[in-house]
Coordinates of C-alpha atoms and ligand atoms in Angstrom, one line a residue:
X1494 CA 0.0 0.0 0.0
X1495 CA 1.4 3.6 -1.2
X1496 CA 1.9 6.1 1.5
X1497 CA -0.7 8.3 0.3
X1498 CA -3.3 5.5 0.6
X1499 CA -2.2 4.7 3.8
X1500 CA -2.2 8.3 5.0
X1501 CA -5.5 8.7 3.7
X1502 CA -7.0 5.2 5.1
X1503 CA -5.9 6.7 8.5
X1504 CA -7.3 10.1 7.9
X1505 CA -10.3 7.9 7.2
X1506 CA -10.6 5.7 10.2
X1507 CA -9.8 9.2 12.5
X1508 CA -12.7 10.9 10.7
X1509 CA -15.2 8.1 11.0
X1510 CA -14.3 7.7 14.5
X1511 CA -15.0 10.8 15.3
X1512 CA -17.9 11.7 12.9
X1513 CA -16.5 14.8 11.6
X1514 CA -19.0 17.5 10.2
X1515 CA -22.0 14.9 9.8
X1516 CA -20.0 12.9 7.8
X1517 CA -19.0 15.4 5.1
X1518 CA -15.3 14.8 6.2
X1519 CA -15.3 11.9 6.0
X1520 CA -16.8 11.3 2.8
X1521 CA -14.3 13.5 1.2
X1522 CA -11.8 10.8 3.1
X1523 CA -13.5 8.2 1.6
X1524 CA -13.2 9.9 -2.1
X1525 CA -9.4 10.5 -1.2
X1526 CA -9.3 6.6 -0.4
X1527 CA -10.7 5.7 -3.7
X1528 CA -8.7 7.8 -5.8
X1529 CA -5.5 7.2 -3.6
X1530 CA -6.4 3.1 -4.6
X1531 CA -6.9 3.8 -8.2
X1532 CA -3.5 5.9 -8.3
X1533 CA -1.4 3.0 -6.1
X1534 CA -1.6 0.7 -9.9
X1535 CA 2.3 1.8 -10.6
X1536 CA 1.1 3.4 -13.7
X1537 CA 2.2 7.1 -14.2
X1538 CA 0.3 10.1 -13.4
X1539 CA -1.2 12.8 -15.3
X1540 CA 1.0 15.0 -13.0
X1541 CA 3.9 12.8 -13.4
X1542 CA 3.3 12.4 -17.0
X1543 CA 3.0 16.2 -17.7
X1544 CA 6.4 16.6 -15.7
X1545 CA 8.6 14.8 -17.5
X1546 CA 7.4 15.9 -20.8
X1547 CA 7.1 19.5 -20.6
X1548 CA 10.8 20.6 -20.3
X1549 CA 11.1 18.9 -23.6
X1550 CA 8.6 21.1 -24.9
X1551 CA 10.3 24.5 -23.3
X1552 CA 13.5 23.2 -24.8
X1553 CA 11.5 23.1 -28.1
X1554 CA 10.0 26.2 -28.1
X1555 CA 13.6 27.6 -27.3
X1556 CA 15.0 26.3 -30.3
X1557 CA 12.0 27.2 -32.6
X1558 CA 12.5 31.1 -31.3
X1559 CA 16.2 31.3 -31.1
X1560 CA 16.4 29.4 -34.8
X1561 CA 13.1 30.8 -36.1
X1562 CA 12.3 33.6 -33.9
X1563 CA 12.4 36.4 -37.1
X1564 CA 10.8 34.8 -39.5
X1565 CA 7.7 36.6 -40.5
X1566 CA 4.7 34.2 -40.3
X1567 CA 2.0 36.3 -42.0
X1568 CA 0.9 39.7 -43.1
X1569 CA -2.0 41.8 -41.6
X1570 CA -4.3 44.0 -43.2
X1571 CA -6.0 46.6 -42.2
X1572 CA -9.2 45.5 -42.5
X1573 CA -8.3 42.5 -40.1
X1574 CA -7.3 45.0 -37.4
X1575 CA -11.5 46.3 -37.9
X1576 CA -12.8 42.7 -38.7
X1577 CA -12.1 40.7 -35.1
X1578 CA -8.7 40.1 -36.0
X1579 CA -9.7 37.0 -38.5
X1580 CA -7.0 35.0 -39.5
X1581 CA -4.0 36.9 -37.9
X1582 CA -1.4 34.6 -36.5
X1583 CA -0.3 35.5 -33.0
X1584 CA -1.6 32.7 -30.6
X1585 CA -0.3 29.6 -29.5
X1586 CA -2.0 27.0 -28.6
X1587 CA -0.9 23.7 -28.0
X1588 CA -4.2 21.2 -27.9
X1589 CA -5.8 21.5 -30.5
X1590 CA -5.4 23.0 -34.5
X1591 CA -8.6 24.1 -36.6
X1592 CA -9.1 23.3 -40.5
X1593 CA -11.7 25.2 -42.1
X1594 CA -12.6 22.8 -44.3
X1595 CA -11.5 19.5 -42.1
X1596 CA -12.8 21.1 -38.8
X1597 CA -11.0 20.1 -35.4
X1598 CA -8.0 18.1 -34.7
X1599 CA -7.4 17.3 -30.8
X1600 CA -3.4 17.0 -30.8
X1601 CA -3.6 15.7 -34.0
X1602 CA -6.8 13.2 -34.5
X1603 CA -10.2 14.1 -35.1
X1604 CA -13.8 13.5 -34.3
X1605 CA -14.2 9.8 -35.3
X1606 CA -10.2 9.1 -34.2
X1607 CA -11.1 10.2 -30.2
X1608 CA -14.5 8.3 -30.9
X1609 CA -12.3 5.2 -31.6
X1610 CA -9.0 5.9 -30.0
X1611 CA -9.8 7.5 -26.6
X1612 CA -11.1 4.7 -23.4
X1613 CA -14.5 4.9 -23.0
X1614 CA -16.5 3.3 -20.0
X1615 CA -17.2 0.1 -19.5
X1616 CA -21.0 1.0 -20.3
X1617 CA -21.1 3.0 -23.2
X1618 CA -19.5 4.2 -26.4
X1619 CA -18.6 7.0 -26.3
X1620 CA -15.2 8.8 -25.0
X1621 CA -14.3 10.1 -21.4
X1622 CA -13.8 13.5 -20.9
X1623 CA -11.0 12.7 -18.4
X1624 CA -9.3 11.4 -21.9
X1625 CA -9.7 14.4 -23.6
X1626 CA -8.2 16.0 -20.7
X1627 CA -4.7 14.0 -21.1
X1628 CA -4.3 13.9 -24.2
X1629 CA -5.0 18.2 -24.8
X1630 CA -2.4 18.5 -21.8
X1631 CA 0.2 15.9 -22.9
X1632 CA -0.3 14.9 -26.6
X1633 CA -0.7 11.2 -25.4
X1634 CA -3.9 8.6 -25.0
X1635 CA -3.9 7.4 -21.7
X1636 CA -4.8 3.7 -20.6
X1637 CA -7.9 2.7 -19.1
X1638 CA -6.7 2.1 -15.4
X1639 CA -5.1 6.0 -16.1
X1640 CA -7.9 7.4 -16.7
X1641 CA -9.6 5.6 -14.0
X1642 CA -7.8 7.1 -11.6
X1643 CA -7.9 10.6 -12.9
X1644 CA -11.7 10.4 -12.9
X1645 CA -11.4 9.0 -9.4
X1646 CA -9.2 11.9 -8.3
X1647 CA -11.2 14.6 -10.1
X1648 CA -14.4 13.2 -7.5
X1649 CA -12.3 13.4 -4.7
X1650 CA -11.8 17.3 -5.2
X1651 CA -15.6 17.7 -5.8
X1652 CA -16.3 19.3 -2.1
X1653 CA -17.6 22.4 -2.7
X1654 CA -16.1 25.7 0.4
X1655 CA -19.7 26.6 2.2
X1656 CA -19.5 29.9 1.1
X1657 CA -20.0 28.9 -2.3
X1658 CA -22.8 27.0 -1.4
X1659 CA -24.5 29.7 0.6
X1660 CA -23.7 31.7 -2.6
X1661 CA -25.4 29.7 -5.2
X1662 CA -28.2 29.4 -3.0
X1663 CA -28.8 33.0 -2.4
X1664 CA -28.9 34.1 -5.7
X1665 CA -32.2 34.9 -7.5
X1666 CA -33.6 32.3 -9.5
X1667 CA -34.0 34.6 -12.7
X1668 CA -30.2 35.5 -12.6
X1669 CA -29.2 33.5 -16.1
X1670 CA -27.2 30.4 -14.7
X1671 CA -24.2 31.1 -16.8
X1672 CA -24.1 34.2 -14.2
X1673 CA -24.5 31.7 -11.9
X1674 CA -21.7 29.9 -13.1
X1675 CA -19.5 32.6 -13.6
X1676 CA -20.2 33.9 -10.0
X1677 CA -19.4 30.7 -8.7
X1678 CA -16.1 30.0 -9.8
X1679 CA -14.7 33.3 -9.3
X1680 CA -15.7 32.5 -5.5
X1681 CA -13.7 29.3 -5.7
X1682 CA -11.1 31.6 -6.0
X1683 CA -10.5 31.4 -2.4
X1684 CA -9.7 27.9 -3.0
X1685 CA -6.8 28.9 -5.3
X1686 CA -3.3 26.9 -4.2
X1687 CA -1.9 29.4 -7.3
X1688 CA -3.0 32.5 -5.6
X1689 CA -1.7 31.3 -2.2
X1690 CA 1.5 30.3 -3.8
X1691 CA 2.3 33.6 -5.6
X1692 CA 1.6 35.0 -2.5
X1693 CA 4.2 33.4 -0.6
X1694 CA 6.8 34.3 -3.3
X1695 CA 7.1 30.8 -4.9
X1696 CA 9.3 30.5 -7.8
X1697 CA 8.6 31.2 -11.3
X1698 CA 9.3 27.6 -12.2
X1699 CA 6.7 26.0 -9.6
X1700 CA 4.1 28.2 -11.3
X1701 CA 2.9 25.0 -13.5
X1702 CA 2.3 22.8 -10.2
X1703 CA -0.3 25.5 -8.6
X1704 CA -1.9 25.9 -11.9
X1705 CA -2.2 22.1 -12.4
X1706 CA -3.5 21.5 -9.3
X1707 CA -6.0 24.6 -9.4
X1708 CA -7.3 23.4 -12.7
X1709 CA -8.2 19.6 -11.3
X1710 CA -9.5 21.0 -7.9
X1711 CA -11.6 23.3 -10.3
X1712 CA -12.5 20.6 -12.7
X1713 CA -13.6 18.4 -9.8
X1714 CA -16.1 21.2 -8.5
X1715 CA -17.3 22.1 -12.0
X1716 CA -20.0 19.4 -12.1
X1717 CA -21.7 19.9 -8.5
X1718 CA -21.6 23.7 -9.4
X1719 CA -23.7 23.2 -12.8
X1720 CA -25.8 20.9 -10.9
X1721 CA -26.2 23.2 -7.9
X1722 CA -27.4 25.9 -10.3
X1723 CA -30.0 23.7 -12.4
X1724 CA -31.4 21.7 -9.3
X1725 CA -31.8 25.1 -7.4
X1726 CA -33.3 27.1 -10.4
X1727 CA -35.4 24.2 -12.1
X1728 CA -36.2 21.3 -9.7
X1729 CA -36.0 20.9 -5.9
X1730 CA -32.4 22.2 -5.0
X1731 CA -31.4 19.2 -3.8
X1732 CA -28.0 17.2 -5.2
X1733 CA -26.9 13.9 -4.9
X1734 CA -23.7 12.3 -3.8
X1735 CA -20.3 12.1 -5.9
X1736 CA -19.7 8.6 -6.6
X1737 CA -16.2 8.2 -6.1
X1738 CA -16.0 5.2 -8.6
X1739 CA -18.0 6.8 -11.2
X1740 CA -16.3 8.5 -14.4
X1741 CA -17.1 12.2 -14.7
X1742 CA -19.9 12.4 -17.8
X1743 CA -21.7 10.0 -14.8
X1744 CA -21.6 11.9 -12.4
X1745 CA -22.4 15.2 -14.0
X1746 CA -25.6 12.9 -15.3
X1747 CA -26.6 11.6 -11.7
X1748 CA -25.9 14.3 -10.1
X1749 CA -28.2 16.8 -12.7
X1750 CA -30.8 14.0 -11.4
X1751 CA -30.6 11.9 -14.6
X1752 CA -30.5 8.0 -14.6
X1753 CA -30.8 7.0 -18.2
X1754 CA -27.5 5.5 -19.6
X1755 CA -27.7 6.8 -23.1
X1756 CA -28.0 10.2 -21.5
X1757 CA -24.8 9.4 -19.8
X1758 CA -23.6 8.8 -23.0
X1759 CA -24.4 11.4 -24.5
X1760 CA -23.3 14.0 -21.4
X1761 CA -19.5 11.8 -22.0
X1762 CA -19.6 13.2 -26.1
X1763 CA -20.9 16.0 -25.4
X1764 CA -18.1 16.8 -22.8
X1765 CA -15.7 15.8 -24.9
X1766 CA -16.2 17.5 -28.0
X1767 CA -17.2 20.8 -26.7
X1768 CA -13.7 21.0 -25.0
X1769 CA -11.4 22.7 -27.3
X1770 CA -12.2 24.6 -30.3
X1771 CA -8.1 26.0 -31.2
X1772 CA -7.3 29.0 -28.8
X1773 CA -8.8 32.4 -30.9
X1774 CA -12.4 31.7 -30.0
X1775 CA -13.8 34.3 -26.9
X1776 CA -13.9 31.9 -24.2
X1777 CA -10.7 29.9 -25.2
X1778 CA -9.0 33.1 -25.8
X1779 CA -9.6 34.8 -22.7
X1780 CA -9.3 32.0 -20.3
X1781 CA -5.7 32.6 -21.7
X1782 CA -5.3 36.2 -22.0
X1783 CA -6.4 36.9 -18.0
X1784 CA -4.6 34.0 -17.3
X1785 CA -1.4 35.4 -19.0
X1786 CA -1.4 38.0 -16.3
X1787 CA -0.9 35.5 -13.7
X1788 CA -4.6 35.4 -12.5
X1789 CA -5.9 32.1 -10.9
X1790 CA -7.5 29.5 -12.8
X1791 CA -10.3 30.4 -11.2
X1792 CA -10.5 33.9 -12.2
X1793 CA -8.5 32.9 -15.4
X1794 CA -11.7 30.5 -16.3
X1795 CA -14.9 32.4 -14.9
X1796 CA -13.5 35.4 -17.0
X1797 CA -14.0 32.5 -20.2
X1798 CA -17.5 31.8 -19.2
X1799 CA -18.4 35.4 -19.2
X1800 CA -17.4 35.5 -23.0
X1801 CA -19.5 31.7 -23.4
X1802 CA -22.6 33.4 -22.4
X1803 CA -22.6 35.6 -25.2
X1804 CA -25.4 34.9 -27.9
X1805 CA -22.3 34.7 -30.6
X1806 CA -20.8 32.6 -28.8
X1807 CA -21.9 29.4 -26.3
X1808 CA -25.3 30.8 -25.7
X1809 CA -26.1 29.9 -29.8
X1810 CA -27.0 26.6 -28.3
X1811 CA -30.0 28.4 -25.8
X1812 CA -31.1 30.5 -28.6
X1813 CA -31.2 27.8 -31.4
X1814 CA -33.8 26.2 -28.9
X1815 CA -35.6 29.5 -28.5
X1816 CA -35.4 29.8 -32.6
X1817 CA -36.6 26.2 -32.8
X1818 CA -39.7 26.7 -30.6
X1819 CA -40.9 29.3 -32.3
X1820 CA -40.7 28.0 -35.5
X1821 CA -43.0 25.3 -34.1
X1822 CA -45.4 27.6 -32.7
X1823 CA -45.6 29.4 -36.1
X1824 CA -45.5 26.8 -38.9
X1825 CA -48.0 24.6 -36.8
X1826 CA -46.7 20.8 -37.4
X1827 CA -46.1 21.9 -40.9
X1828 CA -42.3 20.7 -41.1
X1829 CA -42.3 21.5 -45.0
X1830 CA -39.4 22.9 -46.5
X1831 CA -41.1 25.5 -48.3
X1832 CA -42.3 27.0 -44.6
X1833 CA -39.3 26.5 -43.0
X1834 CA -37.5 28.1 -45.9
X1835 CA -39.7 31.1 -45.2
X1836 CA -39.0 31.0 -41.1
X1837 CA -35.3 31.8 -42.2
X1838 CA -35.9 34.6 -44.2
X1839 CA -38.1 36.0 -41.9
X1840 CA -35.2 35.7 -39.5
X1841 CA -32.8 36.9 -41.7
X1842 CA -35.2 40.0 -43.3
X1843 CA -35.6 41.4 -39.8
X1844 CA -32.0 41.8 -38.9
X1845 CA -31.0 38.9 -37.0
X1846 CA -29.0 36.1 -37.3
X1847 CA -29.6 32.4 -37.7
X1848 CA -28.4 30.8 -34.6
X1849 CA -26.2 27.9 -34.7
X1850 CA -25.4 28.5 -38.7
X1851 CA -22.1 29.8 -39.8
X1852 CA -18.7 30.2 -38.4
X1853 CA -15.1 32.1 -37.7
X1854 CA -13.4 30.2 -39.0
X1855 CA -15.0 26.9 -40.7
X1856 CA -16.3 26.8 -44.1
X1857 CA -18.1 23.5 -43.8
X1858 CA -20.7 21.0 -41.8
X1859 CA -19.0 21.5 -38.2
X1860 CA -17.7 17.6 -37.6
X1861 CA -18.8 18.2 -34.0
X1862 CA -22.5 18.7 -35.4
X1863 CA -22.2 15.7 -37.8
X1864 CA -20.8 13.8 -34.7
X1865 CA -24.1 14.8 -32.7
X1866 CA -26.1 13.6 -35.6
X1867 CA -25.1 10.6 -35.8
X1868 CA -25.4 10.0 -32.1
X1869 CA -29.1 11.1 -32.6
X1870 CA -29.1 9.0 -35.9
X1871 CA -28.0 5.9 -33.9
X1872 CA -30.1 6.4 -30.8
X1873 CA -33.4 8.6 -32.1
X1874 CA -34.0 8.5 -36.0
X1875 CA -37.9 9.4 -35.6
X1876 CA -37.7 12.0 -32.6
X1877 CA -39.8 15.0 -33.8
X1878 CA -37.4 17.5 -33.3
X1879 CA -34.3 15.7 -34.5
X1880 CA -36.4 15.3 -37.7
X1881 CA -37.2 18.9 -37.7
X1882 CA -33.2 20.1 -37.4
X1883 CA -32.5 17.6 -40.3
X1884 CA -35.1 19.3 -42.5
X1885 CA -33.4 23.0 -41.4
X1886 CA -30.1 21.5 -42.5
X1887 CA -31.4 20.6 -45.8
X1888 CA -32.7 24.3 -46.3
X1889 CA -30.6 27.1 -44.6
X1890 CA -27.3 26.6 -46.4
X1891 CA -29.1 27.4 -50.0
X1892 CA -31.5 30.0 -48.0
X1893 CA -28.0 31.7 -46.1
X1894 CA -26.1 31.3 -49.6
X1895 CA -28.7 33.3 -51.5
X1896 CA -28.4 35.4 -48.3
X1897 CA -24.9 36.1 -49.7
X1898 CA -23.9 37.4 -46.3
X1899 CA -22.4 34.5 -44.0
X1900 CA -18.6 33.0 -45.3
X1901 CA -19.8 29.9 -44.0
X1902 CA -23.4 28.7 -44.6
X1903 CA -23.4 25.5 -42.5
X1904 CA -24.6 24.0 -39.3
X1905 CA -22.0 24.5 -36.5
X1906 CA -21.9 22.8 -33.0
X1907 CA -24.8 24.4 -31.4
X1908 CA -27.3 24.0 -34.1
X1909 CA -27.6 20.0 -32.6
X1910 CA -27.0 20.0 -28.9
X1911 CA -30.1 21.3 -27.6
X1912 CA -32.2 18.5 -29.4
X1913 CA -30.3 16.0 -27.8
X1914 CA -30.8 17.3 -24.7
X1915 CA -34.5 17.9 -25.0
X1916 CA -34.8 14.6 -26.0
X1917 CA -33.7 12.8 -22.6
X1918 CA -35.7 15.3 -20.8
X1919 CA -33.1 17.8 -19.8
X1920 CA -35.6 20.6 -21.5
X1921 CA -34.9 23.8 -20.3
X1922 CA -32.3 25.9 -22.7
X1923 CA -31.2 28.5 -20.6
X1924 CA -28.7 26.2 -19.0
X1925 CA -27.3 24.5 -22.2
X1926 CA -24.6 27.0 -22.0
X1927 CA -23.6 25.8 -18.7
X1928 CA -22.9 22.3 -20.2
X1929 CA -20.5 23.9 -22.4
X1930 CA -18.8 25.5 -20.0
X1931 CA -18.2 22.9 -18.0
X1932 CA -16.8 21.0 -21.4
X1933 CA -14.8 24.1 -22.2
X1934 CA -12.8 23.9 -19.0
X1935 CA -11.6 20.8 -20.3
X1936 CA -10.0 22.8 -23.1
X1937 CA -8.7 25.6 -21.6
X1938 CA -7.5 24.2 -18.3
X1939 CA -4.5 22.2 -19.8
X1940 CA -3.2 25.6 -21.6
X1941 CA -3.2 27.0 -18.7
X1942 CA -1.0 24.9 -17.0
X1943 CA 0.9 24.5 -20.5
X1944 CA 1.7 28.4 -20.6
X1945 CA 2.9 28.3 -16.9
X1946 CA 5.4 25.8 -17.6
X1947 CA 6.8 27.1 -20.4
X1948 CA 6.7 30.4 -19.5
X1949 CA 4.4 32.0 -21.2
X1950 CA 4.8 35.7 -21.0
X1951 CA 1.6 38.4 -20.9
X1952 CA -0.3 38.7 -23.4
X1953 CA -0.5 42.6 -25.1
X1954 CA -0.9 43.0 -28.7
X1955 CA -0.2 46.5 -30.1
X1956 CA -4.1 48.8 -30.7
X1957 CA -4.2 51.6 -32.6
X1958 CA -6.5 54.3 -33.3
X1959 CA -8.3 55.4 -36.0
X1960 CA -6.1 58.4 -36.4
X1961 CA -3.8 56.3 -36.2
X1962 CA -4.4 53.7 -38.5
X1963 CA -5.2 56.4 -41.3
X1964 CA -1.7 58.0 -40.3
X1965 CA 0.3 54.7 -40.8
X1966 CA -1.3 53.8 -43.8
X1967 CA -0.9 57.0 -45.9
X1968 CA 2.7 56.6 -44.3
X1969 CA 2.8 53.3 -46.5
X1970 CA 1.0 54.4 -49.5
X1971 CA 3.5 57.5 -49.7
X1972 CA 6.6 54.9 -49.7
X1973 CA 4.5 52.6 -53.0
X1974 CA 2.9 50.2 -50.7
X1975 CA 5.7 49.3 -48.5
X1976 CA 6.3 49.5 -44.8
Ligands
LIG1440 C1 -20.4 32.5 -35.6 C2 -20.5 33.9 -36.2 C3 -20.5 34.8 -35.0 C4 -19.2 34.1 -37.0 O1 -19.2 35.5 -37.3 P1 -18.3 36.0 -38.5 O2 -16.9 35.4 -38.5 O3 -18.3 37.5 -38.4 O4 -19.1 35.5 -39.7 P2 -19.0 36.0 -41.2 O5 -17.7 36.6 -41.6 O6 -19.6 34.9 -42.1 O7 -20.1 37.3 -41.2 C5 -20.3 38.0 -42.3 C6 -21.8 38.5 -42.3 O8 -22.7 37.4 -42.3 C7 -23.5 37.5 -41.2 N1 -23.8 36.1 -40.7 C8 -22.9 35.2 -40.3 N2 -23.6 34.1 -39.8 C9 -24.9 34.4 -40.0 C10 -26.0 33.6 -39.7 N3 -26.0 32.4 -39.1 N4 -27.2 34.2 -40.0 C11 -27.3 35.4 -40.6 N5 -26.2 36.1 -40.9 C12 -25.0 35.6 -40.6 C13 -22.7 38.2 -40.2 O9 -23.6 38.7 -39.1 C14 -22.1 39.3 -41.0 O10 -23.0 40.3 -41.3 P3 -22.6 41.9 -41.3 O11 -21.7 42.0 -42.5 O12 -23.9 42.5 -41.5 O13 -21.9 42.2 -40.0 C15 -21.7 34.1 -37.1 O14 -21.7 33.1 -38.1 C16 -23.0 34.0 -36.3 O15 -23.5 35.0 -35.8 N6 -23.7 32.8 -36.3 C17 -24.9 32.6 -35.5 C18 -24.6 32.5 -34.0 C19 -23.9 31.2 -33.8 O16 -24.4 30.1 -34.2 N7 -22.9 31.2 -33.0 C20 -22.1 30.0 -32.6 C21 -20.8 29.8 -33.3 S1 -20.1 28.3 -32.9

């Protein structure tokens, strides 16, 4: 037995003896046991793992800048600088690399590889988040037993401080729960080893180790916090138990207060292909950018959720529900494509956008929507409203094409999820965005700890002003085009 487990079957034992906090200690003890057991297998670590690999990478990075570090990479015009900065190279990020026309690679593979590649539970199909997790932070596909033990130490950091609690619990029920959310985590803040660390003048080099064990601590609270939020705004406030032997997607399922297994299924895809998404997008991006100035991940990660909750953004999925329903209201069980083709030009011809269609950066069908598909294809064929999304993505690419607007007239991620969720029950949209936040963490978490071990500096592109701009490039014009 390792000296961890042993420490922590003592702890145990002392707690049970004593019947410490009505139990809540030592329930934590008994999480700590489990995970301590599932760690004791020889098998490396995701900490260990991640520590021996990462000084490679510095070394790496070294090289590239000292060997490659003038070499121009890319040109910007000026109507990038006005147009959200499309395209312009100037990020880094190491888990995962966007094709407009391929869509996503995680660390290489896509979609269908993690669907095949990645362990998966010994009741279901479909990937583990925890996977995802490992191999966005080390490039590498953990074993089962590996991944088993992350999951297991993930539920022993699920305790949730009481402020927190009191917290979620005082808010008012009409405060959106991605407010909620956001609210939440920056109180966890008081939780943050990082913060603590900084304080006490730790070393530049030790920076990683806070941030990885902030982000798992944080992970490990993520799914009581979402549940928290939708039990307390939408059922009886009440939330069950972490089970310590149970893989995350399960938990975040039993815990919402849902039992069916293809809905735990579906909550383990959907976790894991909402995670990353390349680092430009708003919530990836700025997870990073607060992060960059040494904020916790805590503050570093509730300052990504703020930009999720945007309509643009994560909330698509909430208001492709909302566009949904009224479509159903209006067109009255007539699911043809001529009136559907008419509902999105009525959207489009008074000003607003069709939500869950088009893209930054993709040019095609969003594999992450196709993957969704084919989960509904495989477990749902003749659910109403599945039928109903298929019919829209028959119709709005030609409708948005004619448009002309849009670069990208496809479905993207969000245009699917909320189907799938209305279909097990979980039925009310507002919180979809939650769902992806807690997926997003995933993404953005292993970054983070990336960029603090190789010493990523703050972020601060240069901003001009118009006066500016119109200065520099009358400068340019003056000299025939050139700089
Ligand atoms: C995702 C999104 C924000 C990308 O924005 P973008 O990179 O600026 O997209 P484009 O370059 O294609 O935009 C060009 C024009 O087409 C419009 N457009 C883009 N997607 C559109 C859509 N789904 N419906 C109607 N118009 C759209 C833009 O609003 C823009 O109009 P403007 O010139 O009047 O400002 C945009 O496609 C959108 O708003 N989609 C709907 C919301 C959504 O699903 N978000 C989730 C994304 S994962």
């Amino acid at each position: 037995m390792s000296t961890t487990m042993l420490s922590t079957r003592n702890a145990l034992a002392r707690g049970l003896l004593r019947g410490s906090n009505n139990g809540l200690q030592s329930k934590k003890l008994l999480l700590q046991l489990v995970a301590a057991r599932c760690y004791s297998n020889g098998e490396k670590t995701l900490k260990q793992r991640f520590a021996e690999i990462f000084p490679e990478k510095a070394e790496e990075i070294k090289k590239l800048k000292k060997e490659h570090g003038k070499t121009v990479i890319g040109e910007v015009l000026l109507e990038q600088a006005y147009g959200g900065m499309r395209g312009i190279k100037g990020l880094v990020w190491e888990g995962s690399v966007l094709d407009p026309e391929e869509g996503i690679r995680f660390r290489g593979r896509t979609i269908p590889d993690i669907q095949k590649e990645l362990p998966k539970a010994a009741d279901g199909d479909e990937p583990l988040p925890e996977a995802i997790f490992w191999l966005l932070l080390t490039g590498e596909v953990p074993t089962e037993s590996q991944v088993k033990a992350l999951s297991a130490d993930l539920a022993s950091r699920s305790e949730l401080p009481q402020h927190v609690e009191q917290l979620l619990d005082s808010l008012p029920k009409n405060l959106h729960p991605m407010a909620q959310f956001s609210i939440a985590v920056t109180a966890l803040e008081s939780e943050s080893k990082f913060a603590k660390a900084y304080a006490q003048g730790v070393s530049k080099k030790d920076y990683w180790n806070y941030t990885f064990e902030d982000s798992l601590d944080l992970l490990g609270k993520l799914p009581v916090i979402a549940s928290k939020i939708y039990r307390n705004v939408f059922k009886d406030g009440k939330v069950a138990a972490i089970d310590g032997n149970a893989d995350y997607g399960k938990n975040l399922a039993h815990l919402l207060g849902f039992q069916n297994k293809e809905f735990v299924d579906l909550m383990r895809l959907y976790l894991t292909i909402h995670s990353d998404h390349e680092g430009g997008n708003v919530s990836a991006h700025t997870t990073h950018l607060v992060g960059s100035a040494l904020s916790s991940p805590y503050l570093s990660l509730a300052a990504g959720l703020n930009g999720l909750a945007g309509p643009l953004h994560g909330r698509a999925n909430q208001e492709v529900l909302e566009w949904l329903f009224k479509l159903r209201e209006e067109v009255k069980g007539d699911y043809s494509k001529e009136t559907i083709e008419k509902y999105l030009w009525d959207t489009l011809n008074s000003g607003r956008v069709v939500p869950g269609y088009g893209h930054a950066v993709l040019r095609k069908t969003d594999p992450r929507y196709t993957a969704q598909r084919e989960f509904a294809l495989k477990h749902f064929p003749d659910y109403e409203l599945f039928k109903l999304v298929s019919t829209i993505y028959d119709v709005a690419p030609k409708v948005l094409t004619k448009h002309g607007k849009t670069k990208n007239p496809w479905p993207n991620v969000d245009s699917h999820s909320g189907v799938l969720l209305q279909y097990y029950g979980l039925t009310e949209a507002s919180f979809y965005t939650v769902l992806f936040g807690v997926s997003r963490a995933f993404g953005v978490l292993p970054q983070l700890i990336i960029d603090r071990a190789v010493g990523q500096p703050i972020e601060r592109p240069k901003s001009f002003s118009t006066e500016k701009y119109i200065e520099l490039v009358n400068s340019i014009k003056s000299k025939g085009g050139v700089q």
